[in-house]
PDB file of C-alpha atoms and ligand atoms in Angstrom:
ATOM      1  CA  MET F   1      30.971  36.865  47.511  1.00  0.00           C
ATOM      2  CA  ASN F   2      29.180  35.579  44.339  1.00  0.00           C
ATOM      3  CA  LEU F   3      27.117  32.566  45.145  1.00  0.00           C
ATOM      4  CA  ILE F   4      24.910  30.023  43.424  1.00  0.00           C
ATOM      5  CA  LEU F   5      22.366  27.824  45.297  1.00  0.00           C
ATOM      6  CA  LEU F   6      21.654  24.545  43.567  1.00  0.00           C
ATOM      7  CA  GLY F   7      19.192  21.901  44.547  1.00  0.00           C
ATOM      8  CA  ALA F   8      15.922  20.147  43.699  1.00  0.00           C
ATOM      9  CA  PRO F   9      12.614  22.056  43.793  1.00  0.00           C
ATOM     10  CA  GLY F  10      11.715  22.397  47.464  1.00  0.00           C
ATOM     11  CA  ALA F  11      15.200  21.636  48.673  1.00  0.00           C
ATOM     12  CA  GLY F  12      15.268  24.947  50.516  1.00  0.00           C
ATOM     13  CA  LYS F  13      17.179  27.161  48.236  1.00  0.00           C
ATOM     14  CA  GLY F  14      14.877  30.144  48.824  1.00  0.00           C
ATOM     15  CA  THR F  15      14.928  29.596  52.567  1.00  0.00           C
ATOM     16  CA  GLN F  16      18.752  29.434  52.676  1.00  0.00           C
ATOM     17  CA  ALA F  17      19.042  32.328  50.253  1.00  0.00           C
ATOM     18  CA  GLU F  18      17.210  34.507  52.783  1.00  0.00           C
ATOM     19  CA  LYS F  19      19.555  33.447  55.631  1.00  0.00           C
ATOM     20  CA  ILE F  20      22.678  34.163  53.595  1.00  0.00           C
ATOM     21  CA  CYS F  21      21.262  37.519  52.424  1.00  0.00           C
ATOM     22  CA  GLU F  22      20.887  38.530  56.174  1.00  0.00           C
ATOM     23  CA  LYS F  23      24.235  37.292  57.084  1.00  0.00           C
ATOM     24  CA  LEU F  24      26.275  38.776  54.209  1.00  0.00           C
ATOM     25  CA  SER F  25      24.084  41.663  53.273  1.00  0.00           C
ATOM     26  CA  ILE F  26      24.053  40.694  49.555  1.00  0.00           C
ATOM     27  CA  PRO F  27      20.951  40.418  47.475  1.00  0.00           C
ATOM     28  CA  ALA F  28      19.232  37.104  46.871  1.00  0.00           C
ATOM     29  CA  ILE F  29      18.026  36.829  43.248  1.00  0.00           C
ATOM     30  CA  SER F  30      15.414  34.208  42.505  1.00  0.00           C
ATOM     31  CA  THR F  31      14.528  33.717  38.795  1.00  0.00           C
ATOM     32  CA  GLY F  32      11.350  31.916  39.994  1.00  0.00           C
ATOM     33  CA  ASN F  33      10.296  34.986  41.981  1.00  0.00           C
ATOM     34  CA  ILE F  34      11.059  37.313  39.104  1.00  0.00           C
ATOM     35  CA  LEU F  35       9.082  35.131  36.738  1.00  0.00           C
ATOM     36  CA  ARG F  36       6.123  34.844  39.198  1.00  0.00           C
ATOM     37  CA  GLU F  37       6.044  38.657  39.596  1.00  0.00           C
ATOM     38  CA  ALA F  38       6.004  39.032  35.794  1.00  0.00           C
ATOM     39  CA  MET F  39       3.222  36.461  35.531  1.00  0.00           C
ATOM     40  CA  ALA F  40       1.144  38.234  38.245  1.00  0.00           C
ATOM     41  CA  ASN F  41       1.673  41.585  36.409  1.00  0.00           C
ATOM     42  CA  GLU F  42       0.835  39.945  33.128  1.00  0.00           C
ATOM     43  CA  THR F  43       3.847  41.440  31.409  1.00  0.00           C
ATOM     44  CA  GLU F  44       4.908  40.182  27.996  1.00  0.00           C
ATOM     45  CA  MET F  45       7.617  38.016  29.604  1.00  0.00           C
ATOM     46  CA  GLY F  46       5.171  36.781  32.276  1.00  0.00           C
ATOM     47  CA  LEU F  47       2.622  35.711  29.713  1.00  0.00           C
ATOM     48  CA  LYS F  48       5.364  33.942  27.767  1.00  0.00           C
ATOM     49  CA  ALA F  49       6.728  32.133  30.933  1.00  0.00           C
ATOM     50  CA  LYS F  50       3.261  31.100  32.422  1.00  0.00           C
ATOM     51  CA  SER F  51       2.620  27.862  30.422  1.00  0.00           C
ATOM     52  CA  PHE F  52       6.183  26.570  31.062  1.00  0.00           C
ATOM     53  CA  VAL F  53       6.165  27.353  34.832  1.00  0.00           C
ATOM     54  CA  GLU F  54       2.762  25.945  35.470  1.00  0.00           C
ATOM     55  CA  ALA F  55       3.579  22.719  33.673  1.00  0.00           C
ATOM     56  CA  GLY F  56       6.758  22.245  35.721  1.00  0.00           C
ATOM     57  CA  ASN F  57       8.974  22.820  32.688  1.00  0.00           C
ATOM     58  CA  LEU F  58      11.896  25.182  32.304  1.00  0.00           C
ATOM     59  CA  VAL F  59      11.359  28.595  30.707  1.00  0.00           C
ATOM     60  CA  PRO F  60      13.565  28.900  27.598  1.00  0.00           C
ATOM     61  CA  ASP F  61      17.187  29.694  28.355  1.00  0.00           C
ATOM     62  CA  GLU F  62      17.244  33.016  26.452  1.00  0.00           C
ATOM     63  CA  VAL F  63      14.486  34.478  28.599  1.00  0.00           C
ATOM     64  CA  VAL F  64      16.117  33.675  31.957  1.00  0.00           C
ATOM     65  CA  ILE F  65      19.583  34.546  30.689  1.00  0.00           C
ATOM     66  CA  GLY F  66      18.159  38.032  29.726  1.00  0.00           C
ATOM     67  CA  ILE F  67      16.667  38.435  33.165  1.00  0.00           C
ATOM     68  CA  ILE F  68      19.952  37.676  34.895  1.00  0.00           C
ATOM     69  CA  ASN F  69      22.076  39.713  32.612  1.00  0.00           C
ATOM     70  CA  ASP F  70      19.935  42.723  33.477  1.00  0.00           C
ATOM     71  CA  ARG F  71      19.670  42.101  37.153  1.00  0.00           C
ATOM     72  CA  LEU F  72      23.370  41.541  37.859  1.00  0.00           C
ATOM     73  CA  LYS F  73      24.141  44.979  36.401  1.00  0.00           C
ATOM     74  CA  GLU F  74      22.167  46.592  39.115  1.00  0.00           C
ATOM     75  CA  ASP F  75      24.085  48.584  41.819  1.00  0.00           C
ATOM     76  CA  ASP F  76      23.185  46.296  44.718  1.00  0.00           C
ATOM     77  CA  CYS F  77      25.138  43.439  43.089  1.00  0.00           C
ATOM     78  CA  LYS F  78      28.480  45.195  43.193  1.00  0.00           C
ATOM     79  CA  ASN F  79      29.609  43.470  46.493  1.00  0.00           C
ATOM     80  CA  GLY F  80      28.177  40.056  45.639  1.00  0.00           C
ATOM     81  CA  PHE F  81      24.928  38.256  45.117  1.00  0.00           C
ATOM     82  CA  ILE F  82      23.151  34.930  45.715  1.00  0.00           C
ATOM     83  CA  LEU F  83      21.568  33.218  42.679  1.00  0.00           C
ATOM     84  CA  ASP F  84      18.625  31.058  43.693  1.00  0.00           C
ATOM     85  CA  GLY F  85      17.370  28.950  40.812  1.00  0.00           C
ATOM     86  CA  PHE F  86      19.890  30.134  38.154  1.00  0.00           C
ATOM     87  CA  PRO F  87      21.617  28.539  36.389  1.00  0.00           C
ATOM     88  CA  ARG F  88      19.429  25.509  35.768  1.00  0.00           C
ATOM     89  CA  THR F  89      20.940  24.236  32.538  1.00  0.00           C
ATOM     90  CA  ILE F  90      24.459  23.893  31.234  1.00  0.00           C
ATOM     91  CA  PRO F  91      23.841  26.649  28.595  1.00  0.00           C
ATOM     92  CA  GLN F  92      22.712  28.978  31.408  1.00  0.00           C
ATOM     93  CA  ALA F  93      25.947  28.225  33.311  1.00  0.00           C
ATOM     94  CA  GLU F  94      27.959  28.841  30.234  1.00  0.00           C
ATOM     95  CA  ALA F  95      26.121  32.109  29.663  1.00  0.00           C
ATOM     96  CA  LEU F  96      27.188  33.305  33.084  1.00  0.00           C
ATOM     97  CA  ASP F  97      30.834  32.424  32.278  1.00  0.00           C
ATOM     98  CA  SER F  98      30.567  34.385  28.998  1.00  0.00           C
ATOM     99  CA  MET F  99      29.145  37.426  30.872  1.00  0.00           C
ATOM    100  CA  GLY F 100      32.510  37.396  32.642  1.00  0.00           C
ATOM    101  CA  ILE F 101      30.920  36.799  36.054  1.00  0.00           C
ATOM    102  CA  GLY F 102      33.065  34.826  38.397  1.00  0.00           C
ATOM    103  CA  ILE F 103      31.375  32.565  40.969  1.00  0.00           C
ATOM    104  CA  ASP F 104      33.101  31.905  44.368  1.00  0.00           C
ATOM    105  CA  LYS F 105      30.981  29.011  45.573  1.00  0.00           C
ATOM    106  CA  VAL F 106      28.108  26.825  44.536  1.00  0.00           C
ATOM    107  CA  ILE F 107      26.125  25.392  47.517  1.00  0.00           C
ATOM    108  CA  ASP F 108      24.196  22.283  46.510  1.00  0.00           C
ATOM    109  CA  ILE F 109      21.367  21.453  48.939  1.00  0.00           C
ATOM    110  CA  GLU F 110      20.550  17.810  48.772  1.00  0.00           C
ATOM    111  CA  VAL F 111      17.151  16.555  49.795  1.00  0.00           C
ATOM    112  CA  PRO F 112      15.725  13.100  48.731  1.00  0.00           C
ATOM    113  CA  ASP F 113      12.785  13.179  46.256  1.00  0.00           C
ATOM    114  CA  ASP F 114      10.456  11.471  48.774  1.00  0.00           C
ATOM    115  CA  LYS F 115      10.799  14.324  51.241  1.00  0.00           C
ATOM    116  CA  ILE F 116      10.082  17.015  48.655  1.00  0.00           C
ATOM    117  CA  ALA F 117       6.280  16.448  48.142  1.00  0.00           C
ATOM    118  CA  SER F 118       5.302  17.218  51.713  1.00  0.00           C
ATOM    119  CA  ARG F 119       7.510  20.284  51.881  1.00  0.00           C
ATOM    120  CA  LEU F 120       5.935  21.723  48.711  1.00  0.00           C
ATOM    121  CA  SER F 121       2.334  20.812  49.375  1.00  0.00           C
ATOM    122  CA  GLY F 122       2.421  22.809  52.622  1.00  0.00           C
ATOM    123  CA  ARG F 123       4.188  25.807  51.178  1.00  0.00           C
ATOM    124  CA  ARG F 124       2.288  29.130  50.961  1.00  0.00           C
ATOM    125  CA  VAL F 125       3.709  32.157  49.285  1.00  0.00           C
ATOM    126  CA  CYS F 126       3.166  35.888  49.127  1.00  0.00           C
ATOM    127  CA  LEU F 127       2.892  36.956  45.476  1.00  0.00           C
ATOM    128  CA  LYS F 128       3.578  40.567  46.457  1.00  0.00           C
ATOM    129  CA  CYS F 129       6.942  40.283  48.320  1.00  0.00           C
ATOM    130  CA  GLY F 130       8.003  36.733  47.572  1.00  0.00           C
ATOM    131  CA  ALA F 131       8.043  35.588  51.213  1.00  0.00           C
ATOM    132  CA  THR F 132       7.553  31.867  51.790  1.00  0.00           C
ATOM    133  CA  TYR F 133       5.756  30.041  54.621  1.00  0.00           C
ATOM    134  CA  HIS F 134       4.754  26.448  55.487  1.00  0.00           C
ATOM    135  CA  THR F 135       1.573  25.210  57.073  1.00  0.00           C
ATOM    136  CA  LEU F 136       3.616  23.082  59.428  1.00  0.00           C
ATOM    137  CA  PHE F 137       7.315  24.229  59.437  1.00  0.00           C
ATOM    138  CA  LYS F 138       6.986  27.974  59.077  1.00  0.00           C
ATOM    139  CA  LYS F 139       3.554  29.315  60.015  1.00  0.00           C
ATOM    140  CA  PRO F 140       2.752  33.010  59.458  1.00  0.00           C
ATOM    141  CA  LYS F 141       1.677  34.948  62.658  1.00  0.00           C
ATOM    142  CA  ALA F 142      -1.830  35.395  61.262  1.00  0.00           C
ATOM    143  CA  ASP F 143      -3.368  32.487  59.210  1.00  0.00           C
ATOM    144  CA  GLY F 144      -3.105  33.143  55.473  1.00  0.00           C
ATOM    145  CA  ILE F 145      -1.537  36.621  55.820  1.00  0.00           C
ATOM    146  CA  CYS F 146       2.088  37.591  54.990  1.00  0.00           C
ATOM    147  CA  ASP F 147       4.088  38.662  58.045  1.00  0.00           C
ATOM    148  CA  SER F 148       6.242  41.038  55.972  1.00  0.00           C
ATOM    149  CA  CYS F 149       3.738  42.931  53.830  1.00  0.00           C
ATOM    150  CA  GLY F 150       0.252  41.876  54.988  1.00  0.00           C
ATOM    151  CA  ASP F 151      -0.769  40.533  51.593  1.00  0.00           C
ATOM    152  CA  LYS F 152      -2.792  37.315  51.218  1.00  0.00           C
ATOM    153  CA  LEU F 153      -0.791  33.978  50.995  1.00  0.00           C
ATOM    154  CA  VAL F 154      -1.559  31.553  48.212  1.00  0.00           C
ATOM    155  CA  GLN F 155      -0.449  28.140  47.137  1.00  0.00           C
ATOM    156  CA  ARG F 156       1.706  28.057  43.997  1.00  0.00           C
ATOM    157  CA  LYS F 157       0.063  26.234  41.078  1.00  0.00           C
ATOM    158  CA  ASP F 158       3.179  24.295  40.381  1.00  0.00           C
ATOM    159  CA  ASP F 159       3.169  23.000  43.998  1.00  0.00           C
ATOM    160  CA  MET F 160       0.342  20.602  43.177  1.00  0.00           C
ATOM    161  CA  PRO F 161       1.605  17.030  43.584  1.00  0.00           C
ATOM    162  CA  GLU F 162       1.461  15.930  39.793  1.00  0.00           C
ATOM    163  CA  THR F 163       3.434  19.116  38.752  1.00  0.00           C
ATOM    164  CA  VAL F 164       5.985  18.524  41.580  1.00  0.00           C
ATOM    165  CA  LEU F 165       6.749  15.148  39.950  1.00  0.00           C
ATOM    166  CA  ASP F 166       7.305  16.851  36.558  1.00  0.00           C
ATOM    167  CA  ARG F 167       9.582  19.543  38.202  1.00  0.00           C
ATOM    168  CA  LEU F 168      11.628  16.762  39.829  1.00  0.00           C
ATOM    169  CA  LYS F 169      12.048  14.989  36.577  1.00  0.00           C
ATOM    170  CA  THR F 170      13.102  18.222  34.844  1.00  0.00           C
ATOM    171  CA  TYR F 171      15.520  18.863  37.684  1.00  0.00           C
ATOM    172  CA  HIS F 172      17.235  15.423  37.461  1.00  0.00           C
ATOM    173  CA  GLU F 173      17.441  15.645  33.592  1.00  0.00           C
ATOM    174  CA  GLN F 174      18.473  19.231  33.020  1.00  0.00           C
ATOM    175  CA  THR F 175      19.778  20.753  36.282  1.00  0.00           C
ATOM    176  CA  GLU F 176      21.607  17.964  38.137  1.00  0.00           C
ATOM    177  CA  PRO F 177      24.415  17.877  35.494  1.00  0.00           C
ATOM    178  CA  LEU F 178      25.439  21.305  36.845  1.00  0.00           C
ATOM    179  CA  LYS F 179      26.899  19.526  39.871  1.00  0.00           C
ATOM    180  CA  GLY F 180      29.588  17.987  37.706  1.00  0.00           C
ATOM    181  CA  PHE F 181      30.124  21.302  35.832  1.00  0.00           C
ATOM    182  CA  TYR F 182      30.926  23.116  39.122  1.00  0.00           C
ATOM    183  CA  GLU F 183      32.696  20.219  40.768  1.00  0.00           C
ATOM    184  CA  LYS F 184      35.250  20.316  37.909  1.00  0.00           C
ATOM    185  CA  LYS F 185      35.829  24.003  38.769  1.00  0.00           C
ATOM    186  CA  GLY F 186      36.449  23.031  42.420  1.00  0.00           C
ATOM    187  CA  ILE F 187      33.749  25.308  43.791  1.00  0.00           C
ATOM    188  CA  LEU F 188      30.917  22.873  44.530  1.00  0.00           C
ATOM    189  CA  ARG F 189      29.977  22.338  48.316  1.00  0.00           C
ATOM    190  CA  VAL F 190      27.404  19.899  49.195  1.00  0.00           C
ATOM    191  CA  VAL F 191      24.934  20.507  52.115  1.00  0.00           C
ATOM    192  CA  GLU F 192      22.743  17.631  53.297  1.00  0.00           C
ATOM    193  CA  GLY F 193      19.293  19.370  53.825  1.00  0.00           C
ATOM    194  CA  GLN F 194      17.963  18.689  57.402  1.00  0.00           C
ATOM    195  CA  GLU F 195      14.452  18.442  58.637  1.00  0.00           C
ATOM    196  CA  ASP F 196      15.066  21.602  60.692  1.00  0.00           C
ATOM    197  CA  VAL F 197      15.763  24.871  58.920  1.00  0.00           C
ATOM    198  CA  ALA F 198      18.205  26.144  61.549  1.00  0.00           C
ATOM    199  CA  GLU F 199      20.312  22.955  61.254  1.00  0.00           C
ATOM    200  CA  THR F 200      20.406  23.323  57.532  1.00  0.00           C
ATOM    201  CA  THR F 201      21.397  27.018  57.889  1.00  0.00           C
ATOM    202  CA  ALA F 202      24.285  26.014  60.216  1.00  0.00           C
ATOM    203  CA  LEU F 203      25.595  23.560  57.596  1.00  0.00           C
ATOM    204  CA  THR F 204      25.192  26.185  54.796  1.00  0.00           C
ATOM    205  CA  PHE F 205      27.167  28.800  56.749  1.00  0.00           C
ATOM    206  CA  LYS F 206      29.879  26.194  57.414  1.00  0.00           C
ATOM    207  CA  ALA F 207      29.969  25.424  53.625  1.00  0.00           C
ATOM    208  CA  LEU F 208      30.566  29.136  52.912  1.00  0.00           C
ATOM    209  CA  GLU F 209      33.733  29.024  54.917  1.00  0.00           C
ATOM    210  CA  ASP F 210      35.226  25.844  53.383  1.00  0.00           C
TER     211      ASP F 210
HETATM  212  P1  AP5 H 301      11.625  28.260  41.379  1.00  0.00           P
HETATM  213  O1  AP5 H 301      10.759  29.254  42.092  1.00  0.00           O
HETATM  214  O2  AP5 H 301      13.095  28.571  41.437  1.00  0.00           O
HETATM  215  O3  AP5 H 301      11.249  26.868  41.981  1.00  0.00           O
HETATM  216  P2  AP5 H 301      12.151  25.622  42.389  1.00  0.00           P
HETATM  217  O4  AP5 H 301      13.616  25.580  42.003  1.00  0.00           O
HETATM  218  O5  AP5 H 301      11.353  24.523  41.760  1.00  0.00           O
HETATM  219  O6  AP5 H 301      12.338  25.732  43.822  1.00  0.00           O
HETATM  220  P3  AP5 H 301      11.360  25.996  44.994  1.00  0.00           P
HETATM  221  O7  AP5 H 301      11.187  27.505  45.108  1.00  0.00           O
HETATM  222  O8  AP5 H 301      10.140  25.205  44.837  1.00  0.00           O
HETATM  223  O9  AP5 H 301      12.148  25.413  46.163  1.00  0.00           O
HETATM  224  P4  AP5 H 301      13.217  26.035  47.094  1.00  0.00           P
HETATM  225  O10 AP5 H 301      14.509  25.166  46.966  1.00  0.00           O
HETATM  226  O11 AP5 H 301      13.420  27.523  46.844  1.00  0.00           O
HETATM  227  O12 AP5 H 301      12.572  25.704  48.448  1.00  0.00           O
HETATM  228  P5  AP5 H 301      12.008  26.635  49.596  1.00  0.00           P
HETATM  229  O13 AP5 H 301      13.088  27.305  50.345  1.00  0.00           O
HETATM  230  O14 AP5 H 301      10.943  27.478  49.139  1.00  0.00           O
HETATM  231  O15 AP5 H 301      11.207  28.104  39.891  1.00  0.00           O
HETATM  232  C1  AP5 H 301       9.861  27.960  39.555  1.00  0.00           C
HETATM  233  C2  AP5 H 301       9.728  27.715  38.020  1.00  0.00           C
HETATM  234  O16 AP5 H 301      10.230  28.840  37.339  1.00  0.00           O
HETATM  235  C3  AP5 H 301      10.545  26.559  37.524  1.00  0.00           C
HETATM  236  O17 AP5 H 301       9.877  25.348  37.566  1.00  0.00           O
HETATM  237  C4  AP5 H 301      10.703  27.076  36.044  1.00  0.00           C
HETATM  238  O18 AP5 H 301       9.577  26.789  35.269  1.00  0.00           O
HETATM  239  C5  AP5 H 301      10.911  28.455  36.145  1.00  0.00           C
HETATM  240  N1  AP5 H 301      12.351  28.900  36.285  1.00  0.00           N
HETATM  241  C6  AP5 H 301      12.918  29.487  37.340  1.00  0.00           C
HETATM  242  N2  AP5 H 301      14.322  29.616  37.181  1.00  0.00           N
HETATM  243  C7  AP5 H 301      14.509  29.150  35.891  1.00  0.00           C
HETATM  244  C8  AP5 H 301      15.665  29.058  35.135  1.00  0.00           C
HETATM  245  N3  AP5 H 301      16.910  29.463  35.584  1.00  0.00           N
HETATM  246  N4  AP5 H 301      15.596  28.456  33.884  1.00  0.00           N
HETATM  247  C9  AP5 H 301      14.376  28.082  33.437  1.00  0.00           C
HETATM  248  N5  AP5 H 301      13.226  28.172  34.094  1.00  0.00           N
HETATM  249  C10 AP5 H 301      13.317  28.655  35.426  1.00  0.00           C
HETATM  250  O19 AP5 H 301      11.459  25.487  50.546  1.00  0.00           O
HETATM  251  C11 AP5 H 301      10.373  24.684  50.177  1.00  0.00           C
HETATM  252  C12 AP5 H 301       9.461  24.428  51.334  1.00  0.00           C
HETATM  253  O20 AP5 H 301      10.048  23.655  52.341  1.00  0.00           O
HETATM  254  C13 AP5 H 301       9.017  25.797  52.046  1.00  0.00           C
HETATM  255  O21 AP5 H 301       7.723  25.655  52.300  1.00  0.00           O
HETATM  256  C14 AP5 H 301       9.916  25.772  53.268  1.00  0.00           C
HETATM  257  O22 AP5 H 301       9.156  26.402  54.361  1.00  0.00           O
HETATM  258  C15 AP5 H 301      10.143  24.288  53.558  1.00  0.00           C
HETATM  259  N6  AP5 H 301      11.433  24.082  54.077  1.00  0.00           N
HETATM  260  C16 AP5 H 301      12.656  24.729  53.629  1.00  0.00           C
HETATM  261  N7  AP5 H 301      13.727  24.211  54.317  1.00  0.00           N
HETATM  262  C17 AP5 H 301      13.209  23.284  55.198  1.00  0.00           C
HETATM  263  C18 AP5 H 301      13.806  22.405  56.089  1.00  0.00           C
HETATM  264  N8  AP5 H 301      15.174  22.420  56.388  1.00  0.00           N
HETATM  265  N9  AP5 H 301      13.041  21.610  56.830  1.00  0.00           N
HETATM  266  C19 AP5 H 301      11.690  21.537  56.617  1.00  0.00           C
HETATM  267  N10 AP5 H 301      11.101  22.389  55.672  1.00  0.00           N
HETATM  268  C20 AP5 H 301      11.833  23.195  55.036  1.00  0.00           C
HETATM  269 MG1   MG H 302      12.410  28.914  45.673  1.00  0.00          MG
END
């Protein structure tokens, strides 16, 4: 199954992508994680992306379209994939169409803006393996250390409150129109994000069967 996860920053796309990945054994591909890894390794692409990401703006379409074009050609995508954070603009969605990639379902996770700030301010991430934690909702076993790979957990620069507001603005202006784009194709499914991850996951799994 070829899936897209849509939703505001902090709606829980990454969290749900992980659950679907376990259930369906298809890879979860996060353009945000790929960009952060490139930034940490200071590659040419990472250096180019850094100022956009840290300001809460979108990285230019051609950069992320190139990333996805390469990634979807890899062997592990043959039986399906989950796109987390791509597409984020209409031109990105059109690029996916012109690559000849069919999408089965788009799961849109809806969380009101006023709930987003607390979710993101408590988030801690592992820059090495991409795992995500939360100081209240999903604590690691040892404080500040990644359960999966043992690396140090950090707070993303773009999770600072001022930048979160800019990311939300960018989302409403540039990404939200994708709901209409996929609704017209008849493949949009809306999930109301719950306070509890397991409850949200149950709704996500139900949406996969609709
Ligand atoms: P990206 O990394 O994709 O960030 P985002 O879309 O802003 O989304 P987040 O990762 O913040 O949120 P999420 O929905 O994955 O939430 P999560 O599951 O972690 O992109 C970062 C930047 O890269 C962009 O701003 C842009 O600059 C650039 N970029 C990336 N893709 C691009 C593209 N295609 N085009 C252009 N630029 C691009 O959950 C959030 C927190 O809430 C966690 O702490 C979690 O533990 C907690 N939580 C999750 N679910 C629940 C729940 N049900 N109840 C309570 N807490 C919960
Ligand atoms: Mg994410």
